[in-house]
PDB file of C-alpha atoms in Angstrom:
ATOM      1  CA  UNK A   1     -51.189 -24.549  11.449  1.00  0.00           C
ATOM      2  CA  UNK A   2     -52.015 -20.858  11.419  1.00  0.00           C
ATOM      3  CA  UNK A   3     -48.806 -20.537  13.760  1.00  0.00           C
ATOM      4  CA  UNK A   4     -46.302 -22.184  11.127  1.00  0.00           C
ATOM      5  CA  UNK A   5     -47.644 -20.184   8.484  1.00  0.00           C
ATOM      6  CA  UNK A   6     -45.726 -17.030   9.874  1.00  0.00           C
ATOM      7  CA  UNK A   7     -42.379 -19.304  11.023  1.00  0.00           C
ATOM      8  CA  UNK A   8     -42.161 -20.891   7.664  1.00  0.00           C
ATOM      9  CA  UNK A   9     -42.537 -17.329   6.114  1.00  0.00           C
ATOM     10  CA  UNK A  10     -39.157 -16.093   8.232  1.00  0.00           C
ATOM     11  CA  UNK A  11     -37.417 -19.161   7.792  1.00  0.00           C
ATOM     12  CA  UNK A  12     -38.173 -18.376   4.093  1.00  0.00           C
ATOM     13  CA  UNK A  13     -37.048 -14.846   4.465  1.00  0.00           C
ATOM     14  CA  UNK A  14     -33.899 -15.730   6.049  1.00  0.00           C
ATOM     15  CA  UNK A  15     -32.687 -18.348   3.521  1.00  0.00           C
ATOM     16  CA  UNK A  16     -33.198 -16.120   0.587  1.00  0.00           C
ATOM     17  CA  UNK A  17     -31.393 -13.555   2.884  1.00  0.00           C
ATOM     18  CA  UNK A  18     -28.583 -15.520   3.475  1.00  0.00           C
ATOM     19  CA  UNK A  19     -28.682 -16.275  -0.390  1.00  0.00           C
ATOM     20  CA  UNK A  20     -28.461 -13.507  -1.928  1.00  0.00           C
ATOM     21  CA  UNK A  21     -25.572 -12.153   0.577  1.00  0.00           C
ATOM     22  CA  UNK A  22     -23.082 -14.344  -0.526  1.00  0.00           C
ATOM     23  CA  UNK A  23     -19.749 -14.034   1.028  1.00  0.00           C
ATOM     24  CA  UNK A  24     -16.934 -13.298  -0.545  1.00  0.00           C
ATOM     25  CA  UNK A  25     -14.204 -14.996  -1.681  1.00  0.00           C
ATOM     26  CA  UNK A  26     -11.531 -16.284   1.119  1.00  0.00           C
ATOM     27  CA  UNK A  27      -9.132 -12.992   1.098  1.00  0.00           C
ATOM     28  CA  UNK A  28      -6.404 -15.469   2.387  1.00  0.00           C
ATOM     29  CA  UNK A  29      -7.310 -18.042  -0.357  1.00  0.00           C
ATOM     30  CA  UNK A  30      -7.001 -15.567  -3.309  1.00  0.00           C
ATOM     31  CA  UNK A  31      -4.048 -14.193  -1.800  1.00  0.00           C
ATOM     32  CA  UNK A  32      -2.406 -17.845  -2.393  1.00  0.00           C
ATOM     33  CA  UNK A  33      -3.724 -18.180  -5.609  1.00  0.00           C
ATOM     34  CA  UNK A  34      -2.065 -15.245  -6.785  1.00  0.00           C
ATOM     35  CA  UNK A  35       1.122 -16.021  -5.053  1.00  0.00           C
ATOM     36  CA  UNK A  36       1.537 -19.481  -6.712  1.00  0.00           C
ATOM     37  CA  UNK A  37       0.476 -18.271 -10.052  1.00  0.00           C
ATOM     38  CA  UNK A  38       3.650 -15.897  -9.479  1.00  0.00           C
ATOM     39  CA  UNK A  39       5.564 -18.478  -8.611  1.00  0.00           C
ATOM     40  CA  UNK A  40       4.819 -20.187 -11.256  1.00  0.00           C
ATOM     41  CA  UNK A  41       5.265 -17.607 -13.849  1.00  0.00           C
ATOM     42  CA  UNK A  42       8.292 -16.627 -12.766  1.00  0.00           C
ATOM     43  CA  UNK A  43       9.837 -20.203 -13.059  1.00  0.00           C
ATOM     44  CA  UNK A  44       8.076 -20.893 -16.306  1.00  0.00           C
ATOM     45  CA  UNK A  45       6.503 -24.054 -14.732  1.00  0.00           C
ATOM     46  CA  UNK A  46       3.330 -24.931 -16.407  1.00  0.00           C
ATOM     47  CA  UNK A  47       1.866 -26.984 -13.611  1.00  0.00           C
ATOM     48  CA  UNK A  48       1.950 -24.324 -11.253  1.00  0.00           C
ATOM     49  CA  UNK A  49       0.214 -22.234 -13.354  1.00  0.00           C
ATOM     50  CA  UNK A  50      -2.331 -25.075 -13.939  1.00  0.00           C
ATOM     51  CA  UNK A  51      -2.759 -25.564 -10.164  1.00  0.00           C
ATOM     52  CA  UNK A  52      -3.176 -21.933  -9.875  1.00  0.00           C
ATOM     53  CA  UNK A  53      -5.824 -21.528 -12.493  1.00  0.00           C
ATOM     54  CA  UNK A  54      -7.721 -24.379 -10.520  1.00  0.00           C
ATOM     55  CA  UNK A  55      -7.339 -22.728  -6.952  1.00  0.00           C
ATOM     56  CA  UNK A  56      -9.005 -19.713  -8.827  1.00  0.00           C
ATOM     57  CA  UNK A  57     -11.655 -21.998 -10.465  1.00  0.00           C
ATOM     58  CA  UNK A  58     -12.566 -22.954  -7.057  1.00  0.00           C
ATOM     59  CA  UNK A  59     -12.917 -19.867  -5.584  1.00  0.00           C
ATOM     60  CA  UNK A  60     -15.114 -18.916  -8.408  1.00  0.00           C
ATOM     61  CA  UNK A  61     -17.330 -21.857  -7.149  1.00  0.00           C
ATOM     62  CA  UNK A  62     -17.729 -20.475  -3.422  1.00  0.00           C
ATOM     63  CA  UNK A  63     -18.051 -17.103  -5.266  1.00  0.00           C
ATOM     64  CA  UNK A  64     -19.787 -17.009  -8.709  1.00  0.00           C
ATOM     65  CA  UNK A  65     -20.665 -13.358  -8.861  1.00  0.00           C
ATOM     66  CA  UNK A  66     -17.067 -12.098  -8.045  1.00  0.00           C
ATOM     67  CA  UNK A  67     -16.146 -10.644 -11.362  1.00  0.00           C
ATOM     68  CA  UNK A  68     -12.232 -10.467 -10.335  1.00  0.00           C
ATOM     69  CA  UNK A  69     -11.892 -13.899 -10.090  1.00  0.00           C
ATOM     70  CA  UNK A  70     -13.387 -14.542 -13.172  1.00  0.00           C
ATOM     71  CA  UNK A  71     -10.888 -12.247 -14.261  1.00  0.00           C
ATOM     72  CA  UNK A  72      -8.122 -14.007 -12.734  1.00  0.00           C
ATOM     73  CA  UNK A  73      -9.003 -17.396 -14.159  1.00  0.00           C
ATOM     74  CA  UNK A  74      -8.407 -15.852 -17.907  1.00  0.00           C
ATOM     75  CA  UNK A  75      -5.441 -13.858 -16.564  1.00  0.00           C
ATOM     76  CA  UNK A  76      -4.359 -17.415 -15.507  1.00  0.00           C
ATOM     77  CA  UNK A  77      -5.588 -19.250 -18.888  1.00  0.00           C
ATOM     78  CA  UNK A  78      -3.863 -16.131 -20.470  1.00  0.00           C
ATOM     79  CA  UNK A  79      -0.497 -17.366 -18.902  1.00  0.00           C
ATOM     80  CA  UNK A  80      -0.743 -20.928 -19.545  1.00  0.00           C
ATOM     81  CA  UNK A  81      -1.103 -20.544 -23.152  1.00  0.00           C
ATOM     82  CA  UNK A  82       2.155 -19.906 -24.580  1.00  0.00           C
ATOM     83  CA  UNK A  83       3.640 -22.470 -22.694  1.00  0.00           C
ATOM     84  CA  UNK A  84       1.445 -25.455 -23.518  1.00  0.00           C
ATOM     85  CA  UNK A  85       1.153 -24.482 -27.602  1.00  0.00           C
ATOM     86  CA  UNK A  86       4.504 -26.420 -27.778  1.00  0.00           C
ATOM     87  CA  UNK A  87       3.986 -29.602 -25.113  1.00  0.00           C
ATOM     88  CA  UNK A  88       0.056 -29.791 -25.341  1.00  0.00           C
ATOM     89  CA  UNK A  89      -1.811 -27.661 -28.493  1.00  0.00           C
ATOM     90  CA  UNK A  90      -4.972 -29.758 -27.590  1.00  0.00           C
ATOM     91  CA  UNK A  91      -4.846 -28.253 -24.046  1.00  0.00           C
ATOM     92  CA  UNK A  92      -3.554 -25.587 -24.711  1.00  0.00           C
ATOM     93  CA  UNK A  93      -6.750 -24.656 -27.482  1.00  0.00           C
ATOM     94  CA  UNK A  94      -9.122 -25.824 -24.607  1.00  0.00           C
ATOM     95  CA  UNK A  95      -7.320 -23.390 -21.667  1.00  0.00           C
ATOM     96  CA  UNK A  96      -7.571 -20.218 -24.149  1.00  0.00           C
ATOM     97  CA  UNK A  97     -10.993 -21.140 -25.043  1.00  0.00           C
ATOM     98  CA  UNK A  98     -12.070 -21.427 -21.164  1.00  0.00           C
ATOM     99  CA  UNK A  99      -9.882 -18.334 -20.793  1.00  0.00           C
ATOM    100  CA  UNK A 100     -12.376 -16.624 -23.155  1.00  0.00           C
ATOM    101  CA  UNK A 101     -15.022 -17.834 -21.592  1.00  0.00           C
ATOM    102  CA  UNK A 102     -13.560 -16.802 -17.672  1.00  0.00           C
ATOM    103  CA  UNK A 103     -13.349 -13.311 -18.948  1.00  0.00           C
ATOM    104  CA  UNK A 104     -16.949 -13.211 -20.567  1.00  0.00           C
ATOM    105  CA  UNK A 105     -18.202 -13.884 -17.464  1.00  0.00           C
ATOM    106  CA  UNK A 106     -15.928 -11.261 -15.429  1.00  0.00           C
ATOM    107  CA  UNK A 107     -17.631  -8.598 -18.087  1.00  0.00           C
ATOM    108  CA  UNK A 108     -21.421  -9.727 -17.809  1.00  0.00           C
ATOM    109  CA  UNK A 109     -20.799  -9.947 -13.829  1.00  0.00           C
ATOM    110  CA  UNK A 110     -18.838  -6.467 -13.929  1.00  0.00           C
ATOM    111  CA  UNK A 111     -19.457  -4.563 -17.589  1.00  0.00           C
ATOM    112  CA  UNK A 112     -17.156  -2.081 -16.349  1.00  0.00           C
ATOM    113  CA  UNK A 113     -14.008  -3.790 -15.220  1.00  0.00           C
ATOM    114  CA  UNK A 114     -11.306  -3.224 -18.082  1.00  0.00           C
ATOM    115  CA  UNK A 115      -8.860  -5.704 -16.958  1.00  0.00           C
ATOM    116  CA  UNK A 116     -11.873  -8.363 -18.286  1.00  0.00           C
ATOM    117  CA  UNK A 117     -12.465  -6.600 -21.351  1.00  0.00           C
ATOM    118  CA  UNK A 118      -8.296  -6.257 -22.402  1.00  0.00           C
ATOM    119  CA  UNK A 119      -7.447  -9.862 -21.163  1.00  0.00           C
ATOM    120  CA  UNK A 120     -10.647 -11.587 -23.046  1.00  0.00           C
ATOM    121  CA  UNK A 121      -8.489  -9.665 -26.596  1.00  0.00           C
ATOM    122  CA  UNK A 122      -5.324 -10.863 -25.193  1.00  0.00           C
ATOM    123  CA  UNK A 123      -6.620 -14.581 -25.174  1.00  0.00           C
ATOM    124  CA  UNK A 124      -8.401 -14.061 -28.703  1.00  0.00           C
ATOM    125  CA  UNK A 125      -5.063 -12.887 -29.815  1.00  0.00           C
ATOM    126  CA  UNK A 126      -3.555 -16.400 -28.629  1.00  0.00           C
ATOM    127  CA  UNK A 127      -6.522 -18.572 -29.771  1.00  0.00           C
ATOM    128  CA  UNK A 128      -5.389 -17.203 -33.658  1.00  0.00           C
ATOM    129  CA  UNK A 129      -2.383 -19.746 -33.712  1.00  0.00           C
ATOM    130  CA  UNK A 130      -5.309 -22.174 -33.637  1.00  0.00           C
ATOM    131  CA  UNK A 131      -7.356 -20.764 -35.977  1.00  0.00           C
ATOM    132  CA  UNK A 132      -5.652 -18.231 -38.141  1.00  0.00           C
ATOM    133  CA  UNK A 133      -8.382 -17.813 -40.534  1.00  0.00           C
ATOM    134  CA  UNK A 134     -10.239 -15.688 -37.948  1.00  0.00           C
ATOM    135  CA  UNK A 135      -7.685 -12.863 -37.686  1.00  0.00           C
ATOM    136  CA  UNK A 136      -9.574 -10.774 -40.283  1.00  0.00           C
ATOM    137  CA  UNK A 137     -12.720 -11.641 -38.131  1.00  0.00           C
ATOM    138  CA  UNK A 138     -11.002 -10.902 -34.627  1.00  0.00           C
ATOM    139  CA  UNK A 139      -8.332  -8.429 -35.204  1.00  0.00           C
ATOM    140  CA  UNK A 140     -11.140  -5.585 -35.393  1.00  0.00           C
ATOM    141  CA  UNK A 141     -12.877  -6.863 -32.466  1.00  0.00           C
ATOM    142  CA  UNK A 142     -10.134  -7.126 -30.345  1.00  0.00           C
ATOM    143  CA  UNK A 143      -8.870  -3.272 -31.954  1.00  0.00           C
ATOM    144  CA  UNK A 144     -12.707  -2.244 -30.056  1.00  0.00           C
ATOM    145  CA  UNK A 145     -12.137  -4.178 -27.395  1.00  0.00           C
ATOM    146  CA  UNK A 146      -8.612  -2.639 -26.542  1.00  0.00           C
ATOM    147  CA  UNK A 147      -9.859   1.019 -27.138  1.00  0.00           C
ATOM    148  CA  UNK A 148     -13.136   0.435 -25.018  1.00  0.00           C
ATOM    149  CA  UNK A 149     -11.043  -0.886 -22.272  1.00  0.00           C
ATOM    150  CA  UNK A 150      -8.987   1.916 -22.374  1.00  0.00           C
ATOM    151  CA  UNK A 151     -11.663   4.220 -22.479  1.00  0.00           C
ATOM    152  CA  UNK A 152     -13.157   2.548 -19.313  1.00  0.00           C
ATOM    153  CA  UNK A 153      -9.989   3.041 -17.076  1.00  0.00           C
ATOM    154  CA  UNK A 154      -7.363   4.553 -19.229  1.00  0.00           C
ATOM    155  CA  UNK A 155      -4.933   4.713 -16.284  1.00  0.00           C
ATOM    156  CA  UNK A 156      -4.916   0.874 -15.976  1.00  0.00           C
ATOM    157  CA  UNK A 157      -1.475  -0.186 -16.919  1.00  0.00           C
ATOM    158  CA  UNK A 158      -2.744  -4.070 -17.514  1.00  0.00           C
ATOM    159  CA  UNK A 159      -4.911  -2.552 -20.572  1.00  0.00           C
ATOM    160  CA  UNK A 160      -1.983  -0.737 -21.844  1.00  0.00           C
ATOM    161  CA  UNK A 161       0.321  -3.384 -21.607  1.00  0.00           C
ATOM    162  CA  UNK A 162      -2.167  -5.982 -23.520  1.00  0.00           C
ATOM    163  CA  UNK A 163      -2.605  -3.330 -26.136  1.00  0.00           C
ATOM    164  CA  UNK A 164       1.292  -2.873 -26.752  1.00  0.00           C
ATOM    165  CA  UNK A 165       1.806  -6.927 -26.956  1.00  0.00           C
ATOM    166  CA  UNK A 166      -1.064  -6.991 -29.692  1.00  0.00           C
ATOM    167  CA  UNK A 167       0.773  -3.939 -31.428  1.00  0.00           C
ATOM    168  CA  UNK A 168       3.841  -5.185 -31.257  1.00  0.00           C
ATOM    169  CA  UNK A 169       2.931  -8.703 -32.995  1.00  0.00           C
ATOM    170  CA  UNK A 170       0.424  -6.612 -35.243  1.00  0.00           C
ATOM    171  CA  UNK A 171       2.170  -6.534 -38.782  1.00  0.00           C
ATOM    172  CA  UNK A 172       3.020  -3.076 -39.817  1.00  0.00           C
ATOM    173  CA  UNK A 173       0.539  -2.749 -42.738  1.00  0.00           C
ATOM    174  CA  UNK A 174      -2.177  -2.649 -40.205  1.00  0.00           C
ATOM    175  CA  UNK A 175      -0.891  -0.071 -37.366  1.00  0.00           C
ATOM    176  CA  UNK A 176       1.311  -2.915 -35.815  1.00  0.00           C
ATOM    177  CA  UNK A 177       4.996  -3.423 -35.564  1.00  0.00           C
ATOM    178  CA  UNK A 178       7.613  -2.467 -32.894  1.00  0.00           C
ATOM    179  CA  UNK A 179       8.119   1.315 -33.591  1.00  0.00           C
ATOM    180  CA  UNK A 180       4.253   2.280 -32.685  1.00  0.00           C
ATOM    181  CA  UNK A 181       4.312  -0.617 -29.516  1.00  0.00           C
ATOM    182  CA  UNK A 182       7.088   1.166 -28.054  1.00  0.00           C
ATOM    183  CA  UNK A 183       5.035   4.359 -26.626  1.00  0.00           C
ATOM    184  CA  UNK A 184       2.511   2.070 -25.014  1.00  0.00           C
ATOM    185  CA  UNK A 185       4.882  -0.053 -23.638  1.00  0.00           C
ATOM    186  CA  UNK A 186       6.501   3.091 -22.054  1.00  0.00           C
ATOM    187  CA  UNK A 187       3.056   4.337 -21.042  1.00  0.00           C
ATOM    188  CA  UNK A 188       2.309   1.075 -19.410  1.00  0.00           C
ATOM    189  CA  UNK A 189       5.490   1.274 -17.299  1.00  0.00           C
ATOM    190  CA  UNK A 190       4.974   4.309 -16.494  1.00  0.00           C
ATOM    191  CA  UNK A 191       1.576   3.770 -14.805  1.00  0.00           C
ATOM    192  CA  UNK A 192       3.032   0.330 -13.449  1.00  0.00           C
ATOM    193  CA  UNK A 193       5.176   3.221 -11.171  1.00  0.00           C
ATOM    194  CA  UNK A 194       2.386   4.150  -9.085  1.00  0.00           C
ATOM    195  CA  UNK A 195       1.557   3.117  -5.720  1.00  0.00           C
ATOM    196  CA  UNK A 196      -0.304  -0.663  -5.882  1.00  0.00           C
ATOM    197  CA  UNK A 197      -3.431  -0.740  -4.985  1.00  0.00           C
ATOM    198  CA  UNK A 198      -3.792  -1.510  -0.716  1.00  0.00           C
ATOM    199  CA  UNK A 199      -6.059  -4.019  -1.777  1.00  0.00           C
ATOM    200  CA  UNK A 200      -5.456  -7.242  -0.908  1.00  0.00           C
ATOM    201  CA  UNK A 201      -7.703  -8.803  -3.837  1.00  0.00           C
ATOM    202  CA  UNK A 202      -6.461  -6.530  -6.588  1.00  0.00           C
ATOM    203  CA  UNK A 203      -6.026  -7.191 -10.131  1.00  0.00           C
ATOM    204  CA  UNK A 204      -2.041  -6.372  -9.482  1.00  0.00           C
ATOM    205  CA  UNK A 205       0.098  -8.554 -11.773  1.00  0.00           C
ATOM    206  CA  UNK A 206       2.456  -7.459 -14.876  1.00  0.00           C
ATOM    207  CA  UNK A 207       4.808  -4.977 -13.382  1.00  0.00           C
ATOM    208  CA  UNK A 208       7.627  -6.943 -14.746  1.00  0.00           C
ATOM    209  CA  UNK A 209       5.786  -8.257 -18.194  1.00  0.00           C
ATOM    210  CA  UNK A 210       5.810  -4.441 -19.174  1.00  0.00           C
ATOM    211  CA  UNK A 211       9.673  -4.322 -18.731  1.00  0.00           C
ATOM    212  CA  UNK A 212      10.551  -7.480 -19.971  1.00  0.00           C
ATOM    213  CA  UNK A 213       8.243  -7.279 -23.139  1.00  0.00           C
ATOM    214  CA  UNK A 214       9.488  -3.157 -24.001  1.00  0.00           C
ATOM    215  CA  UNK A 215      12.606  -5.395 -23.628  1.00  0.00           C
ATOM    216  CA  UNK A 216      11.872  -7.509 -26.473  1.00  0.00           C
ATOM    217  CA  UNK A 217      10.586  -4.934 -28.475  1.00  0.00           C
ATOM    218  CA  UNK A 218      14.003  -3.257 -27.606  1.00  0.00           C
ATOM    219  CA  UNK A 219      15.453  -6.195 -29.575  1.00  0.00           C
ATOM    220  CA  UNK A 220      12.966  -5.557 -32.349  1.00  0.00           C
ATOM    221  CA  UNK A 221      14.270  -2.429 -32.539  1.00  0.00           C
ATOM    222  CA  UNK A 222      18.038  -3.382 -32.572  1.00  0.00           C
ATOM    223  CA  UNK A 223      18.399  -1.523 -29.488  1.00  0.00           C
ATOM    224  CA  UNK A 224      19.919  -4.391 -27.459  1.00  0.00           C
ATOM    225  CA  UNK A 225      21.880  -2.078 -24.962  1.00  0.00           C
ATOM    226  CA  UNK A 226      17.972  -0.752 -23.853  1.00  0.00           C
ATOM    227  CA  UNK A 227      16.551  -3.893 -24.132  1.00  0.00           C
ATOM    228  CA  UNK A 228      19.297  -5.302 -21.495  1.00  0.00           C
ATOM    229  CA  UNK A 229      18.596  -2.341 -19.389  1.00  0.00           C
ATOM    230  CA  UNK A 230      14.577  -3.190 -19.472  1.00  0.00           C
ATOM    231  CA  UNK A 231      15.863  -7.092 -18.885  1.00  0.00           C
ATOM    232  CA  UNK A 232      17.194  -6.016 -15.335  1.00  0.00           C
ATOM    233  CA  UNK A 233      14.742  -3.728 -14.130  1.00  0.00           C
ATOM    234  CA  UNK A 234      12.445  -7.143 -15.100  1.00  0.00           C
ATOM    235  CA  UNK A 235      15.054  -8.803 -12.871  1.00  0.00           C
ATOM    236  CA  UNK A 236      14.690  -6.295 -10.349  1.00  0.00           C
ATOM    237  CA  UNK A 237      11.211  -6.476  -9.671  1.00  0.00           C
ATOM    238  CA  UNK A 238      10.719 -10.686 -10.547  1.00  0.00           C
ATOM    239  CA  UNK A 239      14.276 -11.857  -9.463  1.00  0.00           C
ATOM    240  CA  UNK A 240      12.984 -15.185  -9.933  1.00  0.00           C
ATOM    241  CA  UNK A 241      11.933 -14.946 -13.418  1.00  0.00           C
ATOM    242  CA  UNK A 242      13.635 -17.395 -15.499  1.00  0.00           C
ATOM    243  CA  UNK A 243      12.821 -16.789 -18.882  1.00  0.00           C
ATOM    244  CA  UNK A 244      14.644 -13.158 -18.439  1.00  0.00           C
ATOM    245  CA  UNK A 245      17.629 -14.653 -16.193  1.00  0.00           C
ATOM    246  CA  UNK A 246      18.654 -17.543 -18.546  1.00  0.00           C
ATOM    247  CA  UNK A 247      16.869 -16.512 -22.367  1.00  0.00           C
ATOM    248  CA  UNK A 248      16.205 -13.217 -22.655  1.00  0.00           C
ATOM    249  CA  UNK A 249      18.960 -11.118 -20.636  1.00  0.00           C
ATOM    250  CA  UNK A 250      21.533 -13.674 -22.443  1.00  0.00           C
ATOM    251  CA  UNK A 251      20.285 -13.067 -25.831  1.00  0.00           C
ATOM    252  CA  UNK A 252      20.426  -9.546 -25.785  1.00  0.00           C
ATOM    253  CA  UNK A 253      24.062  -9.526 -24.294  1.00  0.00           C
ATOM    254  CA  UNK A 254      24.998 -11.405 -26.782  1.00  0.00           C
ATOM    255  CA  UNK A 255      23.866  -9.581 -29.404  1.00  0.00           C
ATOM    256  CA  UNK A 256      24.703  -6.116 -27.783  1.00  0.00           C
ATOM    257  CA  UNK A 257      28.324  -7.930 -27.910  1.00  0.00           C
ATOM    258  CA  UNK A 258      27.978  -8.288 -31.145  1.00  0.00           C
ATOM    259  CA  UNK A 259      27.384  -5.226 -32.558  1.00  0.00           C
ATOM    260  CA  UNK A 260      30.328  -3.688 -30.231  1.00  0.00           C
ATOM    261  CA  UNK A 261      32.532  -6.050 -32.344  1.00  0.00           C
ATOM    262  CA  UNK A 262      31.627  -4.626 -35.707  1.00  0.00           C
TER     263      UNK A 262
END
């Protein structure tokens, strides 16, 4: 018996060893997450985007302390949104909530990582068409969040990007409007010009959001000649993307046509 005693204590050892060493997340696995979330994105199909967000859900499961997938599972909440407030509002309340929750965990595993912080104010700046009586509530706490997340990493052009969109849609009276969105939108394409990261499980998506969306506030503007011009470089980086190819491109033609004809 005295003879076990020692055995048991290294099988012991080697358990909690193997425990608290948890692997990583399948590199190859993320990697296809990512890639259908693109996909689906870029063909504004909502299922794909739901099948992503699961594929990321599961990975969370074989990794619960990776703080990036967290993240990506409100990045993919974040996405899936917009698209269901019109088909599914039910769902679409429950995603951004779960969204919320994704990117709460992201911060408590990683306090540091400001793609969590900015994408948890991006979803509580979706979950107001559910609840607008909490704007006066969430509006300052998502102001904080933005400004801490820039002040974490303010080269990050995700955080920059998330702060122009809430600017943008801000109403003027309180710092918002297109005018004072279009620097950050700018600044946010200009970081989006650096090298990406050579990591293959990096927080890397929105190159073409921050052209497409300094498109629309192009259009805001009446500046439909640059807002085409921010339309194609979308084009030029997501040549897939659907929403600019057929909706947005289109509209601003059209009204770029139309002010040539005055």
């Amino acid at each position: 018996m005295r003879r076990l005693i020692p055995m048991l204590g290294l099988v012991t050892s080697i358990a909690l060893s193997a425990h608290a060493a948890e692997p990583p997340a399948s590199t190859p696995a993320l990697t296809a997450a990512k890639q259908q979330l693109q996909a689906g994105v870029s063909a504004s199909q909502i299922d794909a985007i739901l099948q992503a967000r699961a594929a990321f859900a599961a990975l969370q499961q074989q990794a619960p302390k990776d703080a990036r997938i967290a993240c990506w599972i409100a990045v993919a909440s974040w996405r899936a949104v917009p698209m269901l407030q019109t088909s599914d509002p039910a769902q679409a309340k429950r995603v951004c909530k779960d969204g919320i929750a994704a990117a709460d965990r992201a911060i408590t595993l990683d306090p540091r990582l400001a793609d969590a912080v900015a994408i948890k104010a991006g979803l509580q700046g979706l979950s107001l068409s559910f609840n607008p009586s909490m704007a006066m509530t969430l509006g300052p706490e998502m102001e904080e969040s933005y400004g801490r997340a820039e002040g974490m990493d303010a080269t990050n052009p995700r955080v920059w990007l998330l702060k122009a969109m809430n600017t943008m849609h801000k109403p003027e009276f309180v710092g918002g409007g297109p005018k004072r969105a279009m620097p950050q939108f700018e600044r946010a394409i200009a970081l989006f010009a650096a090298p990406p990261s050579a990591d293959p499980d990096a927080l890397d998506w929105g190159r073409a959001d921050a052209e497409l969306w300094a498109g629309r506030c192009r259009l805001k503007l009446g500046e439909p000649q640059l807002a085409k011009a921010h339309y194609e470089r979308a084009l030029a980086i997501d040549p897939d993307n659907v929403w600019v190819s057929k909706v947005l491109l289109p509209a601003a033609e059209k009204e770029r046509a139309g002010k040539a004809a005055k």
